[in-house]
Tab-separated table of C-alpha atoms in Angstrom:
chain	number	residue	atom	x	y	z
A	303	UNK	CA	-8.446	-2.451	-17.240
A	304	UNK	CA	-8.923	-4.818	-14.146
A	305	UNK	CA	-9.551	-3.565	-10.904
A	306	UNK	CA	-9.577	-4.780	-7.516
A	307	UNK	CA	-13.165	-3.686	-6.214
A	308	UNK	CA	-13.928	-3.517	-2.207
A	309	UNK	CA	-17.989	-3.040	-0.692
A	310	UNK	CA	-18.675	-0.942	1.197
A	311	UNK	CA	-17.020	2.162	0.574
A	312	UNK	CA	-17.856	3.494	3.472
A	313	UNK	CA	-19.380	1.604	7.316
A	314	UNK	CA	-20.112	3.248	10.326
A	315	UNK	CA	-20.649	0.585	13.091
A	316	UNK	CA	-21.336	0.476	16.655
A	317	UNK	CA	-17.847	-0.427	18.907
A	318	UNK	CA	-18.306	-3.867	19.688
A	319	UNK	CA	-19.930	-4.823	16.449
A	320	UNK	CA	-18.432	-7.302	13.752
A	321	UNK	CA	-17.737	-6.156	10.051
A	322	UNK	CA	-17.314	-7.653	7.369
A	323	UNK	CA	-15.259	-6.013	4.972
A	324	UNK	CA	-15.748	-7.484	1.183
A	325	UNK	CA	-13.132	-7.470	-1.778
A	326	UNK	CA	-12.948	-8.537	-5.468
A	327	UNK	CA	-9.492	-9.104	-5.899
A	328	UNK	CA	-8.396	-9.242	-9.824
A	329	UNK	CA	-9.090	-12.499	-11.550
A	330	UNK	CA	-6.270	-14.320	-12.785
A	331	UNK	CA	-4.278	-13.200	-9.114
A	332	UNK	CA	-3.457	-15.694	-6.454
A	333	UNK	CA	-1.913	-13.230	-3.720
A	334	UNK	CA	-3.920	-11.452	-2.075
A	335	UNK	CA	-3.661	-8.389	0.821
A	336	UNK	CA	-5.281	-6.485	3.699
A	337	UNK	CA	-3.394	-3.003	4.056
A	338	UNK	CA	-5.122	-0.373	6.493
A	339	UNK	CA	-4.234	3.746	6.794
A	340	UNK	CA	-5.573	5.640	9.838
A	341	UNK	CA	-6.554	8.829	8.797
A	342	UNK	CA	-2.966	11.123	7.676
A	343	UNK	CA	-1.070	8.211	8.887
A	344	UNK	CA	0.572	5.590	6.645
A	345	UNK	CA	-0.736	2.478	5.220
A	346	UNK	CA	0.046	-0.259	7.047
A	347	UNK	CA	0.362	-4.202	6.297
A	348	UNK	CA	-2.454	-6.608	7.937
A	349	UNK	CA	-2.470	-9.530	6.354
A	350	UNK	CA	-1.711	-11.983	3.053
A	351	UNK	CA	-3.089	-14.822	1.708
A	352	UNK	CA	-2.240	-17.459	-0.634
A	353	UNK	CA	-3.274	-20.816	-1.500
A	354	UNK	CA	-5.926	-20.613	1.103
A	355	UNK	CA	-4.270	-19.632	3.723
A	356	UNK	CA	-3.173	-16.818	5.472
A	357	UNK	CA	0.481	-16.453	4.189
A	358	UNK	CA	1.956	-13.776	7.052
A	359	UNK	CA	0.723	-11.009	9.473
A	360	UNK	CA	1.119	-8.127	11.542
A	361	UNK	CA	0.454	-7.228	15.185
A	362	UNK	CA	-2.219	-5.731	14.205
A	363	UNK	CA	-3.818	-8.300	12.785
A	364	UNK	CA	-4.991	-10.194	16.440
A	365	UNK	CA	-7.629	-12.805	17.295
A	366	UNK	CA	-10.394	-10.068	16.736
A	367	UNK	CA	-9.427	-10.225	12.675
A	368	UNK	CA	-9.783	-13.110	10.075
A	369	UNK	CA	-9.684	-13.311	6.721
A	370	UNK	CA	-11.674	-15.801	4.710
A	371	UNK	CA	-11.834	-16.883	0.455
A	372	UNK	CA	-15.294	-18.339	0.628
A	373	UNK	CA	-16.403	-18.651	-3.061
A	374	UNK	CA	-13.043	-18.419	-5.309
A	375	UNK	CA	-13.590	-14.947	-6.119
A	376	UNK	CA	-14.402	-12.769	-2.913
A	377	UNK	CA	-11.924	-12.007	-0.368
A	378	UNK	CA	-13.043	-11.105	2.891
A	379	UNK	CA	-11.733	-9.289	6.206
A	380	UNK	CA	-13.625	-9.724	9.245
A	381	UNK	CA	-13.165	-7.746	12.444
A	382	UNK	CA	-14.870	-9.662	14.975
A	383	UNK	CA	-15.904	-7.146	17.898
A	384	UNK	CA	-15.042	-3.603	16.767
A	385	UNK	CA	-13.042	-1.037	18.858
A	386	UNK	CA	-12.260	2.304	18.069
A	387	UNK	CA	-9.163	2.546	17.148
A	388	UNK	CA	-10.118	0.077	14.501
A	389	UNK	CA	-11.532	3.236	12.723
A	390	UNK	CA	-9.433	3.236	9.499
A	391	UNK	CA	-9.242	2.922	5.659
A	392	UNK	CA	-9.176	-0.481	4.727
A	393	UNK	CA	-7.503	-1.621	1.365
A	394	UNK	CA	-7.364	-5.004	-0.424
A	395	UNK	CA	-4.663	-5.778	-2.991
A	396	UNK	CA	-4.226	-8.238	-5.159
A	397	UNK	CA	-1.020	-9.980	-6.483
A	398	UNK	CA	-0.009	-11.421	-10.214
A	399	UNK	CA	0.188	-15.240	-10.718
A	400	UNK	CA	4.015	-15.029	-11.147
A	401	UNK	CA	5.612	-15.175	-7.973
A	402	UNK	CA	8.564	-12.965	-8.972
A	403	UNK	CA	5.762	-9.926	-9.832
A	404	UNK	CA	6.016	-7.373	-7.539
A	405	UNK	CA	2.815	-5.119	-8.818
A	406	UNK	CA	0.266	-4.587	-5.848
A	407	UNK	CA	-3.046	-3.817	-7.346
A	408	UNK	CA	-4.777	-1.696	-4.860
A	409	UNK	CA	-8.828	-1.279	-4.252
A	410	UNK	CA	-10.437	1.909	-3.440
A	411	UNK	CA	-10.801	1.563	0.398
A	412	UNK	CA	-13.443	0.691	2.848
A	413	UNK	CA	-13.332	3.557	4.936
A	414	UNK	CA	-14.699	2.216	8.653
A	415	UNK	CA	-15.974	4.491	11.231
A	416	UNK	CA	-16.435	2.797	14.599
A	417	UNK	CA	-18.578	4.990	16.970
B	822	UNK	CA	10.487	0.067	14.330
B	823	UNK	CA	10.109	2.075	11.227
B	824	UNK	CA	11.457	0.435	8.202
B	825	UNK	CA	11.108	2.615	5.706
B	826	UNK	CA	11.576	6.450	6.735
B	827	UNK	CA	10.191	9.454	4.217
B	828	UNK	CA	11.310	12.937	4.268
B	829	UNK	CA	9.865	15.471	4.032
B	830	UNK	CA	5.998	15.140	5.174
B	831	UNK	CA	4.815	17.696	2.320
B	832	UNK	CA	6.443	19.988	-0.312
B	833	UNK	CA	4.993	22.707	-2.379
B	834	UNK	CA	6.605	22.975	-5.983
B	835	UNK	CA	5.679	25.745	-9.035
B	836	UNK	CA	4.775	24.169	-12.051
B	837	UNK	CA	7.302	22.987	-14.232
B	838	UNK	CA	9.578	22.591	-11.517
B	839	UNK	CA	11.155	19.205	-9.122
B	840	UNK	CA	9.917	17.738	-6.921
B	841	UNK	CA	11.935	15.411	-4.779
B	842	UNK	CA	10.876	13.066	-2.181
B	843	UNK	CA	13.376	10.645	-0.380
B	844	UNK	CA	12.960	7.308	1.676
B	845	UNK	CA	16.279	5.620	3.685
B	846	UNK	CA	15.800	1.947	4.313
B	847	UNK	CA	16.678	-0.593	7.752
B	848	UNK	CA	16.025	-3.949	6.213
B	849	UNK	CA	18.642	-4.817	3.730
B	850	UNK	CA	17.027	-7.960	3.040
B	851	UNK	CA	14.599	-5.433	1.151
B	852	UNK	CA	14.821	-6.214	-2.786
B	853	UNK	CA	11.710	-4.234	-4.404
B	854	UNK	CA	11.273	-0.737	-3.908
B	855	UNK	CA	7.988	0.710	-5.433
B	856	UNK	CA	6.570	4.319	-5.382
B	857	UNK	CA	2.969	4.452	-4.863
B	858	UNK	CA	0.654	7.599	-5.688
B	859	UNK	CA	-2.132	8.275	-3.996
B	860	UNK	CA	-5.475	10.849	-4.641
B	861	UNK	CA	-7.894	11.707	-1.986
B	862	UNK	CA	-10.537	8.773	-0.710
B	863	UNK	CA	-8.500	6.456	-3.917
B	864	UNK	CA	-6.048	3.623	-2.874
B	865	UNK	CA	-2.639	4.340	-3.763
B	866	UNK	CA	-1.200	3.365	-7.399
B	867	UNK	CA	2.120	1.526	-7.990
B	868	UNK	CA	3.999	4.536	-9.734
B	869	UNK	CA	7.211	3.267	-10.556
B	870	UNK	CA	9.954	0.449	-8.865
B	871	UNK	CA	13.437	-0.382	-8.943
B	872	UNK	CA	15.230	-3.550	-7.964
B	873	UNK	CA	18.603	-3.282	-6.213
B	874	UNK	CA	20.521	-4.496	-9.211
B	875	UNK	CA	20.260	-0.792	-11.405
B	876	UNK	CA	20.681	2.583	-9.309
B	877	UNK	CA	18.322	4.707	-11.644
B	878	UNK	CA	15.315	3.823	-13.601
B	879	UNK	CA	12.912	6.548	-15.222
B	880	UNK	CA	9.416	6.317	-16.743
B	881	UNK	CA	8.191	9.429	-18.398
B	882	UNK	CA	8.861	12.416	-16.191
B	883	UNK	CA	9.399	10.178	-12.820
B	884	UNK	CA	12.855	8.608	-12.078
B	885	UNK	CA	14.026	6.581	-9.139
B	886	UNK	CA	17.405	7.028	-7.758
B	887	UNK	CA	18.880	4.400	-5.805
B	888	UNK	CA	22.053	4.109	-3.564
B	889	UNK	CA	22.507	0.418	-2.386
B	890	UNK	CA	25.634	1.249	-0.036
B	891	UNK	CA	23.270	4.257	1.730
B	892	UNK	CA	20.420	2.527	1.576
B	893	UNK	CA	18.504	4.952	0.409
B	894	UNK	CA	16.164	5.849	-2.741
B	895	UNK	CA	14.244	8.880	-4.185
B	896	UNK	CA	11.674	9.782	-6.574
B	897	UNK	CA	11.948	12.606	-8.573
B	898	UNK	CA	9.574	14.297	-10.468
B	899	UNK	CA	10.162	16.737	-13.502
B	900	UNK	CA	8.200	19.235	-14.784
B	901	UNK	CA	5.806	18.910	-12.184
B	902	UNK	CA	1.845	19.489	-13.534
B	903	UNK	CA	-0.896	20.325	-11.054
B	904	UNK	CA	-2.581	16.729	-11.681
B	905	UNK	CA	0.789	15.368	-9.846
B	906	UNK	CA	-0.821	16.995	-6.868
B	907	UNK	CA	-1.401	14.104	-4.834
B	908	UNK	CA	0.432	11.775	-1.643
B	909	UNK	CA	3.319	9.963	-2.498
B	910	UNK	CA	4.305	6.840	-0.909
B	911	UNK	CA	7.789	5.014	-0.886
B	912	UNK	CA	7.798	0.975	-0.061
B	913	UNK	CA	9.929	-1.520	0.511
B	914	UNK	CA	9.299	-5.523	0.250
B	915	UNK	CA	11.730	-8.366	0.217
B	916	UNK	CA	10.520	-11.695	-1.609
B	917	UNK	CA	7.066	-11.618	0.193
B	918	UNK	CA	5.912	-8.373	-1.460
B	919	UNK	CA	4.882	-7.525	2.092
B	920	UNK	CA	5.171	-3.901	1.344
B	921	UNK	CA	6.548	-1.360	4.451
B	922	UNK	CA	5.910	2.128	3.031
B	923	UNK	CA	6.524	4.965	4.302
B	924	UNK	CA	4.981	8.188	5.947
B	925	UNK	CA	3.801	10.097	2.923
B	926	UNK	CA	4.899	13.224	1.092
B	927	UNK	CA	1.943	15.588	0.373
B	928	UNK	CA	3.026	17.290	-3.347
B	929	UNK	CA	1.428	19.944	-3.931
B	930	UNK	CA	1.714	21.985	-7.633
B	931	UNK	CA	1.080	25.405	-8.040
B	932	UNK	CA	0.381	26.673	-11.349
């Protein structure tokens, strides 16, 4: 069965750091997601992409964030100088070519801990 | 402002019994409602969704209930089994598929 797959599964980085979170989205998909979850808290929307560009985000996603499709097949999140509160679960989804299907495919989670 | 609101945080249910989670909705421009499950250190799992145009739909021993005018949905779960043991997440999207879910219900099944 396909499967979104995210590296690393788990980052501890200094605050003030950048990180570079890294996601396989599913092959034949063309939407693609950033959702985070605090720990016991709910997951929240960051950010989607589609034909290149970023389709939509959220307050949280500010100037310190950006997303990038560098090689047709990875699907990246970068958090440009790290703060603490940016210490989360972070999951990539992944979207079906059809614009009317609703499935979310959801990775495992890059779990970052920012010290 | 919460959009999608999920009651109650965490329920304990005996095997073999219901469990019984429900979400109320703001947006009514929301037209996809998807449960998601969720395991510890796993993203969460589309479950089971219902559009706006049918006010049940059930898969197995999960079934959505939907009330349009109310705005609100539910998921129930029969015969709850120990591996059900896990967070359960409601959602809403409109066209974008930007999903809003909600808090979380922690089931947990005794046997």
């Amino acid at each position: 069965e396909p499967e979104v797959t995210q590296t690393p599964s788990h980052q501890v980085t200094q605050m003030g750091q950048e990180v570079i979170l890294r996601c396989v989205p599913i092959s034949n998909h063309l939407y693609f997601y950033w959702y985070r979850q605090i720990l016991g808290q709910k997951v929240e929307f960051l950010v989607s992409f589609y034909n290149n560009e970023i389709s939509e985000k959220s307050e949280i996603f500010d100037d310190q964030f950006s997303v990038e499709r560098p090689d047709g097949s990875n699907f990246t999140l970068k958090i440009r100088s790290t703060k603490l509160e940016d210490s989360a679960m972070y999951f990539c989804a992944s979207r079906g070519q059809r614009s009317n299907t609703g499935e979310l495919f959801f990775g495992e989670g890059s779990r970052l801990t920012v010290l | 402002q919460q959009q999608v609101k999920q009651s109650p945080q965490s329920l304990i249910v005996q095997k073999g019994g219901i469990s019984i989670i429900n979400c109320a909705y703001e947006n009514t421009a929301f037209d996809y409602f998807p449960w998601y499950q969720q395991f510890p250190g796993k993203g969460p799992a589309l479950l089971i969704a219902i559009r706006p145009d049918v006010s049940e739909k059930k898969e197995g021993r999960f079934t959505i209930s939907f009330n349009k005018s109310a705005k609100q949905f539910s998921l129930h779960i029969m015969d709850s089994q120990p591996g059900d043991s896990a967070t359960y997440f409601c959602a809403a999207s409109s066209h974008d598929y930007k999903l809003s879910f909600g808090a979380g219900t922690t089931v947990t099944v005794r046997a």
